[in-house]
Amino acid sequence: MLQYAPGTESLTCSHCGVANLIAASKVLVHEEDYLGAIQALRDQAETVDVLTVKCSACGAESTLPPDITADRCPFCSNPVVAVRSSRKLIRPESLLPFRISREQAVGLFGTWIGGLWFAPGSLRREAGGVRLVGIYVPAWTYDSRTTSDYTGQRGDDYWETETYWDTETYTETEGDHTVTKTRQVMKTRQVCKTRWSSAAGQVGNAFDDVFVLATGSLPMDLATKLEPWDLQNLAPFQEEYLSGFVAESYRIGLEEGFTQAQQTMRPAIEQAVCQDIGGDHQQIESLATRYYDVTFKHLLLPVWLCAYSYHGVVYRFVVNARTGELHGQRPWSYAKVAILITVLLALVILVVVIVAQQR
C-alpha cells in the first residue's frame, strides 16, 4: 500500500520501497469568499457522505483513508466505532504536508519521556509501547478589512503647582541640652493632573491570515503551543498527502471560527482607536466594527499524536510535524516530590542550626 513519505513529494510502498512522485497540482492556494461559502452551505442540496471514526468519549471525529484501521481514538485512546455520516462540509483546499517522519517523532517522544523529572519510575516502561498516530488537524485562516466607529475620552496630562503643609524637624539648644522639635511649614510641589475631553472617530484596519484552530479534540493548551505554523509553505490539497494518515473533521465551523477570529482582531482594533484618540490616556466607551472583504482558507496541519494511559488517566503528547516542536502532558510521582521537599526542608533546618551555633 502506497503511503505519503514525510518530507518528500512521493508516495512510498511500505513493502517494496518503490516511490511514486505526487503530480504537481495545477490549482493554486487561494482565498475563498466568506459570505459566498456561508450561503453555499445553507443552500447546499447535496451533503458529503463520509466514513468516519467517532469517539464516544471525547467526541473526536476523524476521516480514515482506506489503508488505515482504528479501534482506539488517537486523541484519547478510548474505543471507537466506524460510522457513516452525511454532513455539509467545506472541503480543505490547502495543507502543510508532513515533514517530520514517524521515526523522528518516536525518537522525540522517547527523549521527552526519558527527560521528565519526578515522573513515576514505571512510566517509561508502560509508555514505551504506545503508538504515534499521524493526524491532519483542521484550521481556518481569515483575511478581513474593518471599519470601526468609536466614542471615548482623551486624557491630556498637565502640571500644577500645589502648596501643602509638611512637618519639619529641627533642633534648639536649651541650656546644656539640645532639644529636637517639630514645626509645620508650607511647601510647594508639582502635581500631574489629567484633563479629559470627549473623542469620537473612525479607524480602519486590514488583517491577513488570522489563524483559528478548528479541532475540538486536542487540548487547546497543547495545540496552541505548537504554533507558529509555516503557513507561507501551504500546498494545494491533494488526497495523496493524506495517504497513511488520519484527517480530523473540523469541529469549529466557518462562522464560529470567524467569531473567534474577531476576538483575535479586537486588540489591534482597540490599539488603532487609542492611537487615533491620541493624548496621554485613552478610554474607549463604545466600539462598533464592520467586517468586509472577508475571505478564508480551510487547511489541514500535520501533527504526530500519542495518547497513552497511565493508571487509568489519559495523557497526550503532540509534535508539530513541520518543525519538531513538541509538548506533552505527564503524570507526577508524588513520592519523589515529597522526598525532594523533605530533603529541602532538612537542608534549610541544617543551615539554620549551623548559623545559630556560629552566633
Tab-separated table of C-alpha atoms in Angstrom:
chain	number	residue	atom	x	y	z
A	1	MET	CA	0.000	0.000	0.000
A	2	LEU	CA	1.366	3.399	-1.012
A	3	GLN	CA	1.674	5.975	1.736
A	4	TYR	CA	2.904	9.541	1.775
A	5	ALA	CA	6.545	9.768	2.862
A	6	PRO	CA	7.026	12.794	5.174
A	7	GLY	CA	9.496	15.368	3.918
A	8	THR	CA	9.160	14.257	0.285
A	9	GLU	CA	6.822	14.700	-2.646
A	10	SER	CA	6.337	10.963	-3.092
A	11	LEU	CA	4.109	8.047	-2.172
A	12	THR	CA	6.201	5.105	-0.980
A	13	CYS	CA	5.266	1.440	-0.777
A	14	SER	CA	5.783	0.144	2.761
A	15	HIS	CA	6.634	-3.353	1.430
A	16	CYS	CA	8.984	-2.858	-1.505
A	17	GLY	CA	10.058	0.762	-1.077
A	18	VAL	CA	9.007	1.871	-4.552
A	19	ALA	CA	8.301	5.612	-4.666
A	20	ASN	CA	5.811	7.361	-6.927
A	21	LEU	CA	6.130	11.113	-7.349
A	22	ILE	CA	2.992	13.104	-6.497
A	23	ALA	CA	1.912	15.037	-9.560
A	24	ALA	CA	2.132	18.785	-9.086
A	25	SER	CA	-1.266	20.382	-8.565
A	26	LYS	CA	-2.445	22.858	-11.165
A	27	VAL	CA	-4.614	24.556	-8.553
A	28	LEU	CA	-3.016	27.362	-6.569
A	29	VAL	CA	-3.668	28.060	-2.910
A	30	HIS	CA	-6.132	30.942	-2.784
A	31	GLU	CA	-8.577	32.691	-0.513
A	32	GLU	CA	-12.264	31.734	-0.604
A	33	ASP	CA	-15.139	34.217	-0.328
A	34	TYR	CA	-16.537	34.004	3.213
A	35	LEU	CA	-20.120	35.155	2.608
A	36	GLY	CA	-20.351	33.058	-0.543
A	37	ALA	CA	-19.276	29.946	1.350
A	38	ILE	CA	-21.792	30.592	4.149
A	39	GLN	CA	-24.592	30.912	1.613
A	40	ALA	CA	-23.416	27.819	-0.247
A	41	LEU	CA	-23.535	25.770	2.956
A	42	ARG	CA	-27.091	26.931	3.626
A	43	ASP	CA	-28.255	26.276	0.059
A	44	GLN	CA	-26.301	23.070	-0.471
A	45	ALA	CA	-28.697	20.382	-1.640
A	46	GLU	CA	-26.158	17.590	-1.520
A	47	THR	CA	-24.228	16.573	1.551
A	48	VAL	CA	-20.861	14.875	1.770
A	49	ASP	CA	-21.219	11.179	2.658
A	50	VAL	CA	-18.094	10.088	4.525
A	51	LEU	CA	-16.961	7.106	6.577
A	52	THR	CA	-15.672	8.416	9.866
A	53	VAL	CA	-14.427	7.104	13.168
A	54	LYS	CA	-16.218	8.776	16.059
A	55	CYS	CA	-15.136	8.572	19.678
A	56	SER	CA	-17.926	8.407	22.230
A	57	ALA	CA	-15.568	9.633	24.983
A	58	CYS	CA	-14.034	12.846	23.611
A	59	GLY	CA	-16.245	13.340	20.545
A	60	ALA	CA	-13.368	13.391	18.056
A	61	GLU	CA	-14.474	12.629	14.514
A	62	SER	CA	-11.815	11.576	12.056
A	63	THR	CA	-11.870	10.559	8.430
A	64	LEU	CA	-9.732	7.487	7.794
A	65	PRO	CA	-8.136	6.630	4.475
A	66	PRO	CA	-8.858	3.083	3.265
A	67	ASP	CA	-5.403	1.824	4.248
A	68	ILE	CA	-5.836	2.795	7.930
A	69	THR	CA	-7.874	0.914	10.517
A	70	ALA	CA	-8.509	2.036	14.055
A	71	ASP	CA	-10.045	0.527	17.156
A	72	ARG	CA	-8.925	3.254	19.558
A	73	CYS	CA	-9.258	7.006	19.354
A	74	PRO	CA	-5.923	8.694	18.568
A	75	PHE	CA	-6.941	11.676	20.699
A	76	CYS	CA	-7.878	9.936	23.965
A	77	SER	CA	-7.099	6.228	23.488
A	78	ASN	CA	-10.709	5.155	24.132
A	79	PRO	CA	-12.542	2.602	21.931
A	80	VAL	CA	-14.092	3.959	18.726
A	81	VAL	CA	-16.592	2.769	16.163
A	82	ALA	CA	-16.753	3.452	12.441
A	83	VAL	CA	-19.903	5.293	11.364
A	84	ARG	CA	-21.160	6.586	8.044
A	85	SER	CA	-22.496	10.102	8.267
A	86	SER	CA	-23.759	12.779	5.911
A	87	ARG	CA	-22.688	16.326	6.665
A	88	LYS	CA	-22.461	19.644	4.936
A	89	LEU	CA	-18.724	20.148	4.934
A	90	ILE	CA	-16.333	22.623	3.408
A	91	ARG	CA	-13.531	20.648	1.885
A	92	PRO	CA	-9.972	21.755	2.731
A	93	GLU	CA	-8.251	23.464	-0.161
A	94	SER	CA	-4.700	23.513	1.229
A	95	LEU	CA	-2.458	21.775	3.738
A	96	LEU	CA	1.024	21.562	5.170
A	97	PRO	CA	2.441	18.122	4.297
A	98	PHE	CA	4.217	16.078	6.975
A	99	ARG	CA	7.929	16.861	7.204
A	100	ILE	CA	8.869	15.016	10.424
A	101	SER	CA	8.827	11.238	9.936
A	102	ARG	CA	7.344	8.710	12.333
A	103	GLU	CA	10.833	7.523	13.316
A	104	GLN	CA	11.872	11.076	14.174
A	105	ALA	CA	8.682	11.612	16.198
A	106	VAL	CA	9.225	8.335	18.090
A	107	GLY	CA	12.754	9.482	18.934
A	108	LEU	CA	11.429	12.819	20.181
A	109	PHE	CA	8.856	11.020	22.342
A	110	GLY	CA	11.498	8.731	23.853
A	111	THR	CA	13.775	11.664	24.629
A	112	TRP	CA	10.892	13.579	26.178
A	113	ILE	CA	9.771	10.654	28.355
A	114	GLY	CA	13.338	9.965	29.457
A	115	GLY	CA	13.916	13.575	30.449
A	116	LEU	CA	10.873	14.017	32.687
A	117	TRP	CA	11.853	14.922	36.229
A	118	PHE	CA	9.775	13.492	39.060
A	119	ALA	CA	7.922	11.098	36.758
A	120	PRO	CA	6.874	7.677	38.104
A	121	GLY	CA	9.622	5.096	37.702
A	122	SER	CA	7.380	2.786	35.662
A	123	LEU	CA	6.258	5.486	33.216
A	124	ARG	CA	8.943	4.860	30.617
A	125	ARG	CA	8.270	1.112	30.623
A	126	GLU	CA	4.495	1.449	30.407
A	127	ALA	CA	4.562	4.262	27.837
A	128	GLY	CA	7.199	2.573	25.700
A	129	GLY	CA	4.641	0.551	23.767
A	130	VAL	CA	2.426	3.450	22.725
A	131	ARG	CA	1.767	4.159	19.074
A	132	LEU	CA	2.211	7.560	17.496
A	133	VAL	CA	-0.522	8.469	15.028
A	134	GLY	CA	-0.085	10.971	12.226
A	135	ILE	CA	-3.082	13.281	12.123
A	136	TYR	CA	-4.061	16.229	9.970
A	137	VAL	CA	-5.928	18.674	12.223
A	138	PRO	CA	-8.213	21.307	10.654
A	139	ALA	CA	-7.784	25.063	10.846
A	140	TRP	CA	-9.110	28.274	9.323
A	141	THR	CA	-7.366	31.476	8.366
A	142	TYR	CA	-9.278	34.699	7.721
A	143	ASP	CA	-8.495	37.903	5.886
A	144	SER	CA	-10.656	40.932	6.536
A	145	ARG	CA	-10.837	44.671	6.236
A	146	THR	CA	-12.541	46.507	9.083
A	147	THR	CA	-14.056	49.904	9.750
A	148	SER	CA	-14.631	50.792	13.406
A	149	ASP	CA	-16.671	53.720	14.762
A	150	TYR	CA	-15.860	54.679	18.331
A	151	THR	CA	-16.607	57.103	21.105
A	152	GLY	CA	-14.374	57.656	24.083
A	153	GLN	CA	-12.367	60.023	26.223
A	154	ARG	CA	-8.970	61.609	25.624
A	155	GLY	CA	-6.817	62.407	28.638
A	156	ASP	CA	-4.107	65.096	28.394
A	157	ASP	CA	-1.687	65.469	31.287
A	158	TYR	CA	-0.716	68.863	32.658
A	159	TRP	CA	1.192	70.056	35.724
A	160	GLU	CA	0.079	72.347	38.518
A	161	THR	CA	1.968	73.821	41.421
A	162	GLU	CA	0.377	72.719	44.669
A	163	THR	CA	1.012	74.083	48.154
A	164	TYR	CA	0.815	71.866	51.176
A	165	TRP	CA	1.787	71.780	54.870
A	166	ASP	CA	4.582	69.482	55.954
A	167	THR	CA	6.129	68.606	59.295
A	168	GLU	CA	9.753	69.722	59.627
A	169	THR	CA	12.162	68.554	62.340
A	170	TYR	CA	14.724	70.951	63.813
A	171	THR	CA	16.899	71.251	66.960
A	172	GLU	CA	17.301	74.000	69.545
A	173	THR	CA	19.776	74.430	72.392
A	174	GLU	CA	18.192	74.934	75.762
A	175	GLY	CA	20.832	75.441	78.395
A	176	ASP	CA	23.175	72.474	78.283
A	177	HIS	CA	20.758	70.361	76.252
A	178	THR	CA	19.885	70.085	72.588
A	179	VAL	CA	16.164	69.583	72.055
A	180	THR	CA	14.555	68.183	68.900
A	181	LYS	CA	11.335	69.926	67.900
A	182	THR	CA	8.885	69.900	65.008
A	183	ARG	CA	7.025	72.650	63.208
A	184	GLN	CA	4.608	72.984	60.311
A	185	VAL	CA	5.980	74.595	57.156
A	186	MET	CA	4.348	75.381	53.846
A	187	LYS	CA	5.923	73.786	50.768
A	188	THR	CA	5.159	73.515	47.059
A	189	ARG	CA	5.288	70.614	44.658
A	190	GLN	CA	4.421	69.843	41.032
A	191	VAL	CA	1.347	67.636	40.630
A	192	CYS	CA	0.377	65.858	37.425
A	193	LYS	CA	-3.311	66.081	36.561
A	194	THR	CA	-5.331	64.866	33.602
A	195	ARG	CA	-7.800	66.905	31.590
A	196	TRP	CA	-10.426	64.693	29.923
A	197	SER	CA	-12.309	65.571	26.752
A	198	SER	CA	-14.746	63.651	24.570
A	199	ALA	CA	-13.468	61.898	21.450
A	200	ALA	CA	-15.128	60.158	18.518
A	201	GLY	CA	-13.975	58.919	15.163
A	202	GLN	CA	-13.466	56.056	12.763
A	203	VAL	CA	-10.460	53.810	12.131
A	204	GLY	CA	-9.720	51.194	9.512
A	205	ASN	CA	-7.656	48.005	9.763
A	206	ALA	CA	-6.618	45.200	7.455
A	207	PHE	CA	-5.964	41.673	8.725
A	208	ASP	CA	-4.200	38.830	6.937
A	209	ASP	CA	-4.289	35.119	7.836
A	210	VAL	CA	-5.874	35.378	11.278
A	211	PHE	CA	-5.400	31.821	12.490
A	212	VAL	CA	-8.093	29.720	14.194
A	213	LEU	CA	-7.566	26.071	15.078
A	214	ALA	CA	-10.739	24.151	14.195
A	215	THR	CA	-10.084	20.988	16.187
A	216	GLY	CA	-12.181	20.249	19.232
A	217	SER	CA	-10.216	17.153	20.164
A	218	LEU	CA	-6.749	18.420	21.040
A	219	PRO	CA	-6.493	20.280	24.361
A	220	MET	CA	-6.033	23.943	23.469
A	221	ASP	CA	-3.175	24.345	25.942
A	222	LEU	CA	-1.233	21.787	23.883
A	223	ALA	CA	-2.470	22.787	20.441
A	224	THR	CA	-1.587	26.469	20.775
A	225	LYS	CA	1.945	25.591	21.919
A	226	LEU	CA	2.605	24.007	18.517
A	227	GLU	CA	2.419	27.416	16.850
A	228	PRO	CA	3.673	29.105	14.794
A	229	TRP	CA	2.975	27.189	11.600
A	230	ASP	CA	4.813	27.957	8.366
A	231	LEU	CA	1.646	28.905	6.505
A	232	GLN	CA	3.690	30.506	3.736
A	233	ASN	CA	4.515	26.944	2.614
A	234	LEU	CA	0.921	25.757	2.195
A	235	ALA	CA	0.431	23.273	-0.616
A	236	PRO	CA	-2.786	22.800	-2.626
A	237	PHE	CA	-4.885	19.997	-1.167
A	238	GLN	CA	-4.278	16.608	-2.766
A	239	GLU	CA	-5.598	13.291	-1.475
A	240	GLU	CA	-2.166	11.723	-1.884
A	241	TYR	CA	-0.804	13.704	1.067
A	242	LEU	CA	-3.410	12.035	3.314
A	243	SER	CA	-2.402	8.503	2.389
A	244	GLY	CA	-1.359	6.684	5.565
A	245	PHE	CA	-2.643	9.417	7.881
A	246	VAL	CA	-5.822	10.345	9.737
A	247	ALA	CA	-7.689	13.552	8.853
A	248	GLU	CA	-9.853	15.090	11.559
A	249	SER	CA	-13.107	16.751	10.532
A	250	TYR	CA	-13.461	20.298	11.801
A	251	ARG	CA	-15.450	20.747	15.000
A	252	ILE	CA	-15.354	24.562	14.870
A	253	GLY	CA	-17.313	25.660	11.822
A	254	LEU	CA	-16.647	28.527	9.435
A	255	GLU	CA	-18.910	31.037	11.201
A	256	GLU	CA	-17.828	30.061	14.706
A	257	GLY	CA	-14.224	30.265	13.584
A	258	PHE	CA	-14.757	33.802	12.280
A	259	THR	CA	-16.250	34.779	15.642
A	260	GLN	CA	-13.024	33.597	17.280
A	261	ALA	CA	-11.000	35.464	14.644
A	262	GLN	CA	-12.866	38.662	15.524
A	263	GLN	CA	-11.751	38.267	19.136
A	264	THR	CA	-8.175	37.934	17.883
A	265	MET	CA	-8.569	41.106	15.798
A	266	ARG	CA	-10.093	43.193	18.589
A	267	PRO	CA	-6.870	44.131	20.460
A	268	ALA	CA	-5.350	45.503	17.238
A	269	ILE	CA	-8.542	47.470	16.547
A	270	GLU	CA	-8.556	48.893	20.085
A	271	GLN	CA	-4.897	49.853	19.710
A	272	ALA	CA	-5.712	51.713	16.473
A	273	VAL	CA	-8.562	53.511	18.252
A	274	CYS	CA	-6.279	54.584	21.110
A	275	GLN	CA	-3.727	55.911	18.625
A	276	ASP	CA	-6.476	57.831	16.848
A	277	ILE	CA	-7.767	59.349	20.094
A	278	GLY	CA	-4.251	60.476	20.972
A	279	GLY	CA	-3.293	62.239	24.179
A	280	ASP	CA	-1.629	60.664	27.182
A	281	HIS	CA	-4.544	58.438	28.209
A	282	GLN	CA	-7.474	56.930	26.347
A	283	GLN	CA	-10.788	55.391	27.346
A	284	ILE	CA	-12.985	53.579	24.828
A	285	GLU	CA	-16.678	53.908	25.643
A	286	SER	CA	-18.253	52.347	22.553
A	287	LEU	CA	-16.837	50.463	19.590
A	288	ALA	CA	-18.776	49.199	16.549
A	289	THR	CA	-16.818	47.296	13.910
A	290	ARG	CA	-17.901	46.315	10.411
A	291	TYR	CA	-16.074	43.477	8.640
A	292	TYR	CA	-15.927	43.390	4.856
A	293	ASP	CA	-13.958	41.799	2.020
A	294	VAL	CA	-13.765	38.726	4.245
A	295	THR	CA	-12.002	35.700	2.776
A	296	PHE	CA	-10.823	32.451	4.301
A	297	LYS	CA	-8.769	29.321	3.795
A	298	HIS	CA	-9.657	25.892	5.170
A	299	LEU	CA	-6.438	23.970	5.708
A	300	LEU	CA	-5.006	20.889	7.381
A	301	LEU	CA	-1.989	20.850	9.697
A	302	PRO	CA	0.229	17.794	10.383
A	303	VAL	CA	0.590	16.532	13.943
A	304	TRP	CA	2.103	13.396	15.437
A	305	LEU	CA	-0.091	12.464	18.374
A	306	CYS	CA	0.290	9.928	21.139
A	307	ALA	CA	-2.463	9.294	23.674
A	308	TYR	CA	-1.212	6.992	26.416
A	309	SER	CA	-2.920	5.811	29.570
A	310	TYR	CA	-1.140	5.622	32.904
A	311	HIS	CA	-3.033	4.277	35.924
A	312	GLY	CA	-6.350	4.978	34.232
A	313	VAL	CA	-5.586	8.593	33.278
A	314	VAL	CA	-5.087	9.593	29.623
A	315	TYR	CA	-2.118	11.831	28.776
A	316	ARG	CA	-1.328	13.327	25.367
A	317	PHE	CA	1.928	14.058	23.592
A	318	VAL	CA	1.950	16.108	20.375
A	319	VAL	CA	4.614	17.012	17.827
A	320	ASN	CA	4.403	19.720	15.194
A	321	ALA	CA	5.226	17.551	12.180
A	322	ARG	CA	6.695	20.541	10.353
A	323	THR	CA	9.082	21.981	12.946
A	324	GLY	CA	9.518	19.210	15.534
A	325	GLU	CA	8.115	21.440	18.293
A	326	LEU	CA	6.780	19.091	20.982
A	327	HIS	CA	4.659	19.324	24.088
A	328	GLY	CA	3.018	16.757	26.310
A	329	GLN	CA	1.023	16.024	29.407
A	330	ARG	CA	2.666	13.891	32.067
A	331	PRO	CA	1.987	12.173	35.392
A	332	TRP	CA	3.901	13.102	38.527
A	333	SER	CA	5.433	10.868	41.171
A	334	TYR	CA	4.155	12.398	44.393
A	335	ALA	CA	6.541	10.187	46.339
A	336	LYS	CA	9.536	11.730	44.518
A	337	VAL	CA	8.148	15.230	45.022
A	338	ALA	CA	7.629	14.514	48.739
A	339	ILE	CA	11.208	13.230	49.047
A	340	LEU	CA	12.518	16.398	47.368
A	341	ILE	CA	10.508	18.628	49.709
A	342	THR	CA	11.749	16.630	52.721
A	343	VAL	CA	15.372	16.967	51.579
A	344	LEU	CA	14.986	20.723	51.017
A	345	LEU	CA	13.415	21.202	54.447
A	346	ALA	CA	16.221	19.198	56.024
A	347	LEU	CA	18.811	21.406	54.289
A	348	VAL	CA	17.042	24.567	55.468
A	349	ILE	CA	16.953	23.270	59.057
A	350	LEU	CA	20.618	22.299	58.836
A	351	VAL	CA	21.601	25.785	57.631
A	352	VAL	CA	19.556	27.406	60.435
A	353	VAL	CA	21.237	25.203	63.066
A	354	ILE	CA	24.752	25.950	61.747
A	355	VAL	CA	24.094	29.720	61.692
A	356	ALA	CA	22.679	29.564	65.236
A	357	GLN	CA	25.732	27.687	66.524
A	358	GLN	CA	28.112	30.201	64.930
A	359	ARG	CA	26.335	33.019	66.719
